[in-house]
Phi, psi and omega in degrees: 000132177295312203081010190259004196217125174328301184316317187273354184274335179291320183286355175279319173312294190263002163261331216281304175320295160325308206283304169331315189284310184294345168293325149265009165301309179287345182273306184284338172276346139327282168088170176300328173001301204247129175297143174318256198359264206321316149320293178303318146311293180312295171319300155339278222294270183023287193300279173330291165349273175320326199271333196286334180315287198285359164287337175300317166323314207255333220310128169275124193309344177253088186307307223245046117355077192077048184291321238256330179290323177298322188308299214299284184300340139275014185243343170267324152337301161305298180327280194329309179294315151291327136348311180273325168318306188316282180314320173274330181280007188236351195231162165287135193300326150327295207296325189289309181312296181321300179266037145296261181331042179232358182279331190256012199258304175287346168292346170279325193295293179311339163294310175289341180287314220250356194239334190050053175277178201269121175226132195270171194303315214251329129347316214268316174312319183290331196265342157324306187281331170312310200269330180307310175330283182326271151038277200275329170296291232277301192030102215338115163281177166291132184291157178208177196267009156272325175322294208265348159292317153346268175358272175327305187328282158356301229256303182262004162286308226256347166276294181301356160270318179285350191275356193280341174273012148291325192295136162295133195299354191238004159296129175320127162315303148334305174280296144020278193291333204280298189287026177254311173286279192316312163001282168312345207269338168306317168299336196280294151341284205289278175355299206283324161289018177255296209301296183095011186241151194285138217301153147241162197237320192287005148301026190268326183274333175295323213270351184271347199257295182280320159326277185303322190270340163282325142346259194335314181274331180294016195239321205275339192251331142273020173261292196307334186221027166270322185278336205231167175298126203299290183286030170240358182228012214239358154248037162266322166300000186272339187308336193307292169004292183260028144307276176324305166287325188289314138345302197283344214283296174289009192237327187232005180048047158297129181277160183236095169279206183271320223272318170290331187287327183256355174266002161308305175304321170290308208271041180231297195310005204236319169291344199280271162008298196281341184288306191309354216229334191269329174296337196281308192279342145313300177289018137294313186292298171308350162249334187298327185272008169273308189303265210293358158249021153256358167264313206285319153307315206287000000 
């Protein structure tokens, strides 16, 4: 998939998404166990590990290319990464996502405040019908201090995606993400050494776990929103959703209600829609340039 056509940054997107829910599935099967800081640092150095072979591979003839963008985004990385420890370890994995999924709802606002980008009638409808979902799942509970990390989570899950359309296109995704995390990792160290608690291991396989599939969504959120406009493919992140209830259903015996069932629906149809609607008008484009290059033969 290019990622370069509304239809494929969305199906990239909603794999991406996928990959994204089992990261939290391995972060909630942790549990408070594993000290924050000390998690979060194991998951890096994880993360790093893995990326360095194919960043060698990749290396770019320009190193310090985006550095300064790579810092901003890995240091927003960690914040992100405890916002989400806090928060699953305090919510059902359904509910903390459903409010996740207020992140794609500030990437139009936010595209449109700061890139000025264009959101169109039938965009708008989607993040609408998206946020509506949320809503109907959610169907508003008591704030608690996973709410509002959920929340924070969103806000800078919702930054860290639009800054990606700033990075140069012509650096390897790979090399990329790779300086985006060692970035992180001197804040990172150091937090965990503030924290002060004696190393636990048994987090390791979760944080080894979770390490590879926040890779998988992070290669899937820059292939997905480097070619096309954040607001037109950005309720393609709500698919998670049902990732999440079906997941929390079979792993943690969340239940799936009507509520669930039906605010799924405002957010998956609308992603069904916006691929139908990009499939169509290609195979519009792709017949007017046969029609022009058969008068141009004539």
């Amino acid at each position: 998939m290019s990622g370069r056509t509304i239809g494929s940054a969305i199906f990239i997107l909603v794999l991406g998404n996928l990959f994204a829910t089992f990261c939290d599935v391995f972060i909630k099967l942790a549990g408070s166990n594993v000290p924050i800081f000390q998690f979060t640092f194991m998951r890096l150095v994880m993360i790093c590990i893995v990326l360095t072979p194919l960043a060698i591979k990749h290396v770019s003839s320009d190193c310090f290319a985006g550095f300064k963008l790579h810092f901003i985004r890995g240091n927003l990385w960690i914040l992100a990464s405890i916002l989400l420890i806090v928060s699953l370890s305090e919510l059902p994995l359904a509910t903390a996502n459903a409010v996740f999924y207020i992140a794609p709802i500030l990437i139009v606002l936010f595209a449109g405040i700061f890139f000025k980008e264009k959101i169109t009638l039938g965009v708008m409808c989607a993040a609408l019908s998206g946020f509506m979902g949320v809503l109907i799942i959610l169907r508003p509970t008591d704030i608690n201090w996973g709410m509002i990390s959920a929340v924070l989570f969103a806000v800078v899950l919702a930054t860290n995606s639009l800054l990606i359309r700033k990075l140069p296109k012509e650096q390897n995704l790979f090399f990329g993400l790779f300086v985006m995390h060692l970035c992180a990792l001197p804040v990172s160290a150091g937090l965990m050494l503030w924290e002060a608690e004696p190393l636990n291991f048994d987090g390791f396989s979760y944080a080894m776990g979770s390490a590879m599939c926040s890779i998988l969504y992070s290669l899937a959120c820059l292939k997905g929103y480097r070619y096309v406009a954040s607001s037109q493919v950005s309720s393609a992140e709500y698919s998670g959703l049902v990732f999440a209830a079906l997941l929390g259903w079979l792993m943690f015996g969340e239940s799936i209600d009507v509520f669930l069932i039906i605010g799924t629906l405002f957010i998956i149809l609308p992603l069904v829609l916006l691929s139908h609607r990009d499939m169509k008008k290609r195979k519009a484009e792709e017949r007017l340039s046969v029609v022009r290059a058969q008068l141009d033969a004539g």
